[in-house]
PDB file of C-alpha atoms and ligand atoms in Angstrom:
ATOM      1  CA  MET A 231      14.174  10.438 -35.081  1.00 49.00           C
ATOM      2  CA  LEU A 232      12.780   6.772 -34.898  1.00 50.00           C
ATOM      3  CA  ILE A 233      12.307   7.295 -31.051  1.00 50.00           C
ATOM      4  CA  ILE A 234      10.084  10.466 -31.595  1.00 48.00           C
ATOM      5  CA  LEU A 235       8.351   8.669 -34.254  1.00 48.00           C
ATOM      6  CA  THR A 236       6.975   6.154 -31.775  1.00 57.00           C
ATOM      7  CA  LYS A 237       6.160   8.591 -29.296  1.00 66.00           C
ATOM      8  CA  LEU A 238       2.612   8.403 -27.946  1.00 76.00           C
ATOM      9  CA  LYS A 239       0.802  11.470 -29.681  1.00 85.00           C
ATOM     10  CA  LYS A 240      -0.801  14.225 -28.010  1.00 94.00           C
ATOM     11  CA  ALA A 241      -0.249  12.346 -24.530  1.00 97.00           C
ATOM     12  CA  VAL A 242       0.904  13.618 -21.325  1.00 98.00           C
ATOM     13  CA  LEU A 243       2.599  11.452 -18.783  1.00 98.00           C
ATOM     14  CA  LEU A 244       0.878  13.054 -15.542  1.00 98.00           C
ATOM     15  CA  VAL A 245       3.254  11.922 -12.671  1.00 98.00           C
ATOM     16  CA  ILE A 246       1.348  12.195  -8.715  1.00 98.00           C
ATOM     17  CA  ASP A 247       3.055  13.020  -6.075  1.00 98.00           C
ATOM     18  CA  VAL A 248       6.357  10.646  -6.117  1.00 98.00           C
ATOM     19  CA  GLN A 249       7.893  12.258  -2.589  1.00 98.00           C
ATOM     20  CA  ASN A 250       9.721  11.034  -0.072  1.00 98.00           C
ATOM     21  CA  ASP A 251       6.871  11.355   2.822  1.00 98.00           C
ATOM     22  CA  PHE A 252       4.884   9.156   0.446  1.00 98.00           C
ATOM     23  CA  CYS A 253       7.653   6.377   0.444  1.00 98.00           C
ATOM     24  CA  PRO A 254       9.011   3.864   2.898  1.00 98.00           C
ATOM     25  CA  GLY A 255      10.393   6.033   5.855  1.00 98.00           C
ATOM     26  CA  GLY A 256       8.449   9.036   5.237  1.00 98.00           C
ATOM     27  CA  THR A 257       5.443  10.338   7.486  1.00 98.00           C
ATOM     28  CA  LEU A 258       2.327   9.004   5.361  1.00 97.00           C
ATOM     29  CA  GLU A 259       4.302   6.328   3.810  1.00 97.00           C
ATOM     30  CA  VAL A 260       2.439   4.020   1.125  1.00 97.00           C
ATOM     31  CA  LYS A 261       3.510   0.569   1.099  1.00 96.00           C
ATOM     32  CA  ASP A 262       6.070  -0.084  -1.473  1.00 98.00           C
ATOM     33  CA  GLY A 263       5.885   3.604  -2.556  1.00 98.00           C
ATOM     34  CA  ASP A 264       9.278   3.711  -4.014  1.00 98.00           C
ATOM     35  CA  GLY A 265       8.523   0.794  -5.783  1.00 98.00           C
ATOM     36  CA  VAL A 266       6.806   2.909  -9.049  1.00 98.00           C
ATOM     37  CA  VAL A 267       9.957   4.972  -9.331  1.00 98.00           C
ATOM     38  CA  PRO A 268      11.817   2.734 -11.730  1.00 98.00           C
ATOM     39  CA  VAL A 269       8.688   1.736 -13.467  1.00 98.00           C
ATOM     40  CA  ILE A 270       8.128   5.596 -14.169  1.00 98.00           C
ATOM     41  CA  ASN A 271      11.640   6.073 -15.312  1.00 98.00           C
ATOM     42  CA  ARG A 272      11.439   3.267 -17.824  1.00 97.00           C
ATOM     43  CA  ILE A 273       8.403   4.708 -19.150  1.00 97.00           C
ATOM     44  CA  MET A 274       8.499   8.325 -19.071  1.00 96.00           C
ATOM     45  CA  GLY A 275      10.586   8.833 -22.526  1.00 94.00           C
ATOM     46  CA  GLU A 276       7.806   7.510 -24.210  1.00 94.00           C
ATOM     47  CA  PHE A 277       5.613  10.539 -23.785  1.00 96.00           C
ATOM     48  CA  PRO A 278       6.317  14.185 -25.553  1.00 94.00           C
ATOM     49  CA  LYS A 279       5.023  15.728 -22.123  1.00 97.00           C
ATOM     50  CA  VAL A 280       5.662  14.678 -18.585  1.00 98.00           C
ATOM     51  CA  ALA A 281       3.811  16.660 -16.064  1.00 98.00           C
ATOM     52  CA  ALA A 282       4.815  15.953 -12.051  1.00 98.00           C
ATOM     53  CA  THR A 283       2.840  17.110  -9.240  1.00 98.00           C
ATOM     54  CA  GLN A 284       3.860  17.845  -5.702  1.00 98.00           C
ATOM     55  CA  ASP A 285       1.871  17.652  -2.552  1.00 98.00           C
ATOM     56  CA  TRP A 286       3.069  20.910  -0.963  1.00 98.00           C
ATOM     57  CA  HIS A 287       1.559  21.792   2.290  1.00 98.00           C
ATOM     58  CA  PRO A 288       1.907  24.761   4.661  1.00 98.00           C
ATOM     59  CA  GLN A 289       2.739  23.707   8.442  1.00 98.00           C
ATOM     60  CA  ASN A 290      -0.828  25.144   9.232  1.00 98.00           C
ATOM     61  CA  HIS A 291      -2.489  22.975   6.606  1.00 98.00           C
ATOM     62  CA  VAL A 292      -6.029  21.949   7.246  1.00 97.00           C
ATOM     63  CA  SER A 293      -5.480  18.300   6.607  1.00 98.00           C
ATOM     64  CA  PHE A 294      -3.156  18.000   9.074  1.00 98.00           C
ATOM     65  CA  ALA A 295      -4.353  15.998  12.396  1.00 98.00           C
ATOM     66  CA  SER A 296      -1.753  18.003  14.243  1.00 98.00           C
ATOM     67  CA  ASN A 297      -3.931  21.065  13.507  1.00 97.00           C
ATOM     68  CA  HIS A 298      -6.719  20.155  14.842  1.00 96.00           C
ATOM     69  CA  ARG A 299      -7.397  19.655  18.695  1.00 95.00           C
ATOM     70  CA  GLY A 300      -8.117  16.512  19.947  1.00 95.00           C
ATOM     71  CA  MET A 301      -8.184  14.645  16.688  1.00 96.00           C
ATOM     72  CA  SER A 302      -5.855  11.741  15.420  1.00 97.00           C
ATOM     73  CA  ALA A 303      -4.357  11.124  12.132  1.00 97.00           C
ATOM     74  CA  PHE A 304      -6.785   9.061  10.022  1.00 95.00           C
ATOM     75  CA  ASP A 305      -9.816  10.861  12.013  1.00 96.00           C
ATOM     76  CA  SER A 306     -12.312  12.074   9.439  1.00 95.00           C
ATOM     77  CA  VAL A 307     -14.088  15.655  10.041  1.00 95.00           C
ATOM     78  CA  SER A 308     -16.181  17.934   8.015  1.00 94.00           C
ATOM     79  CA  ILE A 309     -14.999  21.093   7.286  1.00 90.00           C
ATOM     80  CA  ASN A 310     -17.235  23.935   5.354  1.00 88.00           C
ATOM     81  CA  GLY A 311     -19.050  20.775   3.893  1.00 92.00           C
ATOM     82  CA  ILE A 312     -16.011  19.156   2.680  1.00 93.00           C
ATOM     83  CA  ASP A 313     -15.100  15.973   3.827  1.00 93.00           C
ATOM     84  CA  GLN A 314     -11.311  15.774   5.010  1.00 94.00           C
ATOM     85  CA  VAL A 315      -9.656  12.771   6.322  1.00 95.00           C
ATOM     86  CA  LEU A 316      -6.807  14.161   8.761  1.00 97.00           C
ATOM     87  CA  TRP A 317      -3.132  12.845   7.988  1.00 97.00           C
ATOM     88  CA  PRO A 318       0.157  13.094  10.030  1.00 98.00           C
ATOM     89  CA  ASP A 319       2.203  16.104   8.736  1.00 98.00           C
ATOM     90  CA  HIS A 320       3.421  15.664   5.160  1.00 98.00           C
ATOM     91  CA  CYS A 321       4.670  17.408   2.369  1.00 98.00           C
ATOM     92  CA  VAL A 322       5.629  20.482   4.327  1.00 98.00           C
ATOM     93  CA  GLN A 323       6.839  23.118   2.414  1.00 98.00           C
ATOM     94  CA  GLY A 324      10.537  23.126   1.703  1.00 98.00           C
ATOM     95  CA  THR A 325      11.293  20.041   3.695  1.00 98.00           C
ATOM     96  CA  GLU A 326      12.760  17.160   2.442  1.00 98.00           C
ATOM     97  CA  GLY A 327       9.756  15.027   2.860  1.00 98.00           C
ATOM     98  CA  ALA A 328       8.492  16.988  -0.082  1.00 98.00           C
ATOM     99  CA  ASP A 329      10.956  16.593  -2.443  1.00 98.00           C
ATOM    100  CA  LEU A 330      10.466  14.406  -5.140  1.00 98.00           C
ATOM    101  CA  HIS A 331      11.969  10.863  -4.761  1.00 98.00           C
ATOM    102  CA  PRO A 332      16.130  11.133  -5.302  1.00 98.00           C
ATOM    103  CA  ASP A 333      15.888   8.439  -8.008  1.00 98.00           C
ATOM    104  CA  LEU A 334      12.894   9.592 -10.198  1.00 98.00           C
ATOM    105  CA  ASP A 335      14.818  10.769 -13.401  1.00 97.00           C
ATOM    106  CA  LYS A 336      13.388  14.539 -13.309  1.00 96.00           C
ATOM    107  CA  ARG A 337      15.149  15.233 -16.597  1.00 95.00           C
ATOM    108  CA  TYR A 338      11.844  14.441 -18.837  1.00 93.00           C
ATOM    109  CA  PHE A 339       9.467  16.683 -16.362  1.00 98.00           C
ATOM    110  CA  ASP A 340       8.122  19.719 -18.605  1.00 98.00           C
ATOM    111  CA  ILE A 341       6.316  21.195 -15.449  1.00 98.00           C
ATOM    112  CA  ILE A 342       5.958  20.632 -11.551  1.00 98.00           C
ATOM    113  CA  LEU A 343       2.764  21.578 -10.127  1.00 98.00           C
ATOM    114  CA  ARG A 344       2.634  22.325  -6.790  1.00 98.00           C
ATOM    115  CA  LYS A 345      -0.879  21.472  -5.082  1.00 98.00           C
ATOM    116  CA  GLY A 346      -2.561  22.064  -1.746  1.00 98.00           C
ATOM    117  CA  THR A 347      -1.035  25.247  -0.866  1.00 98.00           C
ATOM    118  CA  ALA A 348      -3.645  27.011   0.813  1.00 97.00           C
ATOM    119  CA  PRO A 349      -3.787  26.447   4.166  1.00 97.00           C
ATOM    120  CA  GLY A 350      -7.808  25.997   4.426  1.00 95.00           C
ATOM    121  CA  LEU A 351      -8.352  23.694   1.260  1.00 95.00           C
ATOM    122  CA  ASP A 352      -6.801  20.343   0.651  1.00 97.00           C
ATOM    123  CA  SER A 353      -6.059  19.267  -3.061  1.00 97.00           C
ATOM    124  CA  TYR A 354      -5.823  15.482  -3.608  1.00 97.00           C
ATOM    125  CA  SER A 355      -6.688  16.229  -7.551  1.00 98.00           C
ATOM    126  CA  ALA A 356      -3.920  17.631  -9.849  1.00 98.00           C
ATOM    127  CA  PHE A 357      -6.779  19.296 -11.847  1.00 98.00           C
ATOM    128  CA  PHE A 358      -9.035  21.043  -8.828  1.00 98.00           C
ATOM    129  CA  GLU A 359      -8.801  21.502  -4.957  1.00 97.00           C
ATOM    130  CA  ASN A 360     -11.140  19.826  -3.059  1.00 96.00           C
ATOM    131  CA  ASP A 361     -13.803  22.192  -3.459  1.00 95.00           C
ATOM    132  CA  LYS A 362     -14.279  20.451  -6.809  1.00 94.00           C
ATOM    133  CA  THR A 363     -14.137  24.115  -8.571  1.00 95.00           C
ATOM    134  CA  THR A 364     -10.798  25.662  -8.050  1.00 97.00           C
ATOM    135  CA  SER A 365      -8.262  24.843 -10.729  1.00 98.00           C
ATOM    136  CA  THR A 366      -4.881  24.741 -10.506  1.00 98.00           C
ATOM    137  CA  GLY A 367      -4.868  25.889 -13.802  1.00 97.00           C
ATOM    138  CA  ILE A 368      -3.086  22.360 -15.318  1.00 98.00           C
ATOM    139  CA  GLU A 369      -6.328  22.008 -17.140  1.00 98.00           C
ATOM    140  CA  TYR A 370      -5.661  24.709 -19.382  1.00 98.00           C
ATOM    141  CA  TYR A 371      -1.743  23.800 -19.524  1.00 98.00           C
ATOM    142  CA  LEU A 372      -2.467  20.666 -21.277  1.00 98.00           C
ATOM    143  CA  LYS A 373      -5.247  22.130 -23.492  1.00 98.00           C
ATOM    144  CA  GLY A 374      -3.136  24.523 -24.373  1.00 97.00           C
ATOM    145  CA  LEU A 375      -0.485  22.192 -25.837  1.00 96.00           C
ATOM    146  CA  GLY A 376      -3.310  20.239 -27.530  1.00 96.00           C
ATOM    147  CA  ILE A 377      -3.024  17.277 -25.341  1.00 97.00           C
ATOM    148  CA  GLU A 378      -5.661  14.808 -25.834  1.00 96.00           C
ATOM    149  CA  ALA A 379      -4.674  11.901 -23.837  1.00 97.00           C
ATOM    150  CA  VAL A 380      -3.737  11.625 -19.663  1.00 98.00           C
ATOM    151  CA  TYR A 381      -1.907   8.730 -18.811  1.00 98.00           C
ATOM    152  CA  VAL A 382      -1.665   8.720 -15.096  1.00 98.00           C
ATOM    153  CA  CYS A 383       0.687   6.824 -12.676  1.00 98.00           C
ATOM    154  CA  GLY A 384       2.382   7.707  -8.977  1.00 98.00           C
ATOM    155  CA  LEU A 385       1.078   7.718  -5.270  1.00 98.00           C
ATOM    156  CA  ALA A 386      -1.482   7.402  -4.026  1.00 97.00           C
ATOM    157  CA  THR A 387      -3.647   5.145  -6.192  1.00 98.00           C
ATOM    158  CA  ASP A 388      -6.966   5.714  -3.752  1.00 97.00           C
ATOM    159  CA  PHE A 389      -6.283   9.209  -3.210  1.00 97.00           C
ATOM    160  CA  CYS A 390      -4.389  11.989  -5.499  1.00 98.00           C
ATOM    161  CA  VAL A 391      -3.950   9.298  -8.310  1.00 98.00           C
ATOM    162  CA  PHE A 392      -8.029   8.407  -7.981  1.00 98.00           C
ATOM    163  CA  TYR A 393      -9.012  12.353  -7.961  1.00 98.00           C
ATOM    164  CA  SER A 394      -6.753  13.227 -10.649  1.00 98.00           C
ATOM    165  CA  VAL A 395      -7.905  10.433 -12.910  1.00 98.00           C
ATOM    166  CA  MET A 396     -11.633  11.143 -12.169  1.00 98.00           C
ATOM    167  CA  ASP A 397     -11.264  14.850 -12.775  1.00 98.00           C
ATOM    168  CA  SER A 398      -9.311  14.106 -16.134  1.00 98.00           C
ATOM    169  CA  VAL A 399     -12.250  11.623 -17.631  1.00 98.00           C
ATOM    170  CA  GLU A 400     -14.685  14.241 -16.236  1.00 98.00           C
ATOM    171  CA  ILE A 401     -12.647  17.185 -18.311  1.00 98.00           C
ATOM    172  CA  GLY A 402     -12.720  14.888 -21.028  1.00 98.00           C
ATOM    173  CA  PHE A 403      -9.285  13.829 -21.345  1.00 97.00           C
ATOM    174  CA  LYS A 404      -9.157  10.390 -22.890  1.00 97.00           C
ATOM    175  CA  THR A 405      -7.552   8.589 -19.436  1.00 97.00           C
ATOM    176  CA  THR A 406      -5.532   6.017 -18.705  1.00 97.00           C
ATOM    177  CA  LEU A 407      -3.958   4.462 -15.039  1.00 98.00           C
ATOM    178  CA  ILE A 408      -0.684   2.916 -15.629  1.00 98.00           C
ATOM    179  CA  VAL A 409      -1.865   0.564 -12.830  1.00 98.00           C
ATOM    180  CA  ASP A 410       2.081  -1.295 -11.913  1.00 98.00           C
ATOM    181  CA  ALA A 411       3.353   2.396 -11.749  1.00 98.00           C
ATOM    182  CA  ALA A 412       0.847   3.621  -9.155  1.00 98.00           C
ATOM    183  CA  ARG A 413       0.848   2.269  -5.267  1.00 98.00           C
ATOM    184  CA  GLY A 414      -2.308   3.101  -2.759  1.00 97.00           C
ATOM    185  CA  VAL A 415      -2.325   3.884   1.219  1.00 94.00           C
ATOM    186  CA  ASP A 416      -5.646   1.496   0.933  1.00 93.00           C
ATOM    187  CA  PHE A 417      -6.983   3.428   3.836  1.00 89.00           C
ATOM    188  CA  PRO A 418      -9.493   2.190   4.549  1.00 91.00           C
ATOM    189  CA  GLU A 419      -8.755  -0.929   3.959  1.00 93.00           C
ATOM    190  CA  GLY A 420     -10.060  -2.276   0.587  1.00 96.00           C
ATOM    191  CA  SER A 421      -9.894   1.397  -0.961  1.00 96.00           C
ATOM    192  CA  ILE A 422      -7.418   0.512  -3.821  1.00 97.00           C
ATOM    193  CA  GLU A 423      -9.309  -2.136  -5.359  1.00 97.00           C
ATOM    194  CA  LYS A 424     -12.738  -0.140  -4.846  1.00 98.00           C
ATOM    195  CA  ALA A 425     -10.624   3.135  -6.656  1.00 98.00           C
ATOM    196  CA  VAL A 426      -9.597   0.996  -9.604  1.00 98.00           C
ATOM    197  CA  ALA A 427     -13.023  -0.536 -10.214  1.00 98.00           C
ATOM    198  CA  ASN A 428     -14.657   3.148  -9.867  1.00 98.00           C
ATOM    199  CA  MET A 429     -11.994   4.324 -12.500  1.00 98.00           C
ATOM    200  CA  ARG A 430     -12.649   1.528 -14.875  1.00 98.00           C
ATOM    201  CA  SER A 431     -16.775   2.175 -14.343  1.00 98.00           C
ATOM    202  CA  ALA A 432     -16.045   5.839 -15.353  1.00 98.00           C
ATOM    203  CA  GLY A 433     -14.158   4.597 -18.686  1.00 97.00           C
ATOM    204  CA  VAL A 434     -10.765   4.672 -17.734  1.00 98.00           C
ATOM    205  CA  LYS A 435      -8.574   2.509 -19.615  1.00 97.00           C
ATOM    206  CA  VAL A 436      -6.273   0.507 -16.693  1.00 97.00           C
ATOM    207  CA  VAL A 437      -2.932  -1.049 -18.415  1.00 97.00           C
ATOM    208  CA  LYS A 438       0.470  -2.102 -17.412  1.00 97.00           C
ATOM    209  CA  SER A 439       3.502  -0.274 -18.184  1.00 97.00           C
ATOM    210  CA  GLU A 440       4.735  -2.603 -20.741  1.00 95.00           C
ATOM    211  CA  GLU A 441       1.793  -1.621 -22.696  1.00 94.00           C
ATOM    212  CA  VAL A 442       2.750   1.838 -23.426  1.00 93.00           C
ATOM    213  CA  LEU A 443       6.472   0.740 -24.186  1.00 90.00           C
ATOM    214  CA  PRO A 444       7.463  -0.170 -27.896  1.00 84.00           C
ATOM    215  CA  ALA A 445       7.210  -3.775 -28.689  1.00 77.00           C
TER     216      ALA A 445
HETATM  217  C1  VGL B1032      -1.947  12.193  -0.885  1.00 70.29           C
HETATM  218  C2  VGL B1032      -3.262  12.266   1.050  1.00 70.29           C
HETATM  219  C3  VGL B1032      -3.102  13.311   1.355  1.00 70.29           C
HETATM  220  C4  VGL B1032      -1.916  11.664  -2.063  1.00 70.29           C
HETATM  221  C5  VGL B1032      -1.928  13.595  -0.377  1.00 70.29           C
HETATM  222  O1  VGL B1032      -0.960  12.323  -2.640  1.00 70.29           O
HETATM  223  O2  VGL B1032      -2.378  10.713  -2.351  1.00 70.29           O
HETATM  224  N1  VGL B1032      -2.935  11.477   0.156  1.00 70.29           N
HETATM  225  N2  VGL B1032      -2.085  14.073   0.864  1.00 70.29           N
HETATM  226 ZN1   ZN B1033      -1.322  16.142   1.291  1.00 70.29          ZN
END
């Protein structure tokens, strides 16, 4: 009973893309990506609701450099007026690389949202695809639960975490980044620092995981 009472009220922990391909040894590895796993496992129980996302691309996905003749990974292109960084093939539907990290404690996940499933459109944010208008539906799931506060963690700080955080603020959720429970690609170099600064400017609270644990 005590434990339930200490939980953060009307809050969700949003766990972004903690998948094998974003961890060391994966095709789009984030430095120390798996370092978020023990931190997330430690804090998950404090939240009444936990929502996880999974980047979940078809093999012919527009974000893969391999699907663009003459282009290389980390090149940038514009597709239908949307800037797109081209990535190595990653998080292909049904592959081990797309699986959530084996040590991540999935017992707490109330919902797992898959995104980036349309071949022609990428989806960094948990809330909107990269056209900024196509909803993933999770806004309404969270609103339906009466959620007011969104705590974001996972991978990558400068891409999917960043866009999820910014959309969360825009939607009107009180939004917090749990900074030691996130790691970034840092492409181009400096982009993690820039992303955190931009989040702060947008009114996002930036905290360490110990601040969400009971004293
Ligand atoms: C991500 C690049 C491409 C992420 C996903 O999860 O941050 N980054 N797809
Ligand atoms: Zn992706």
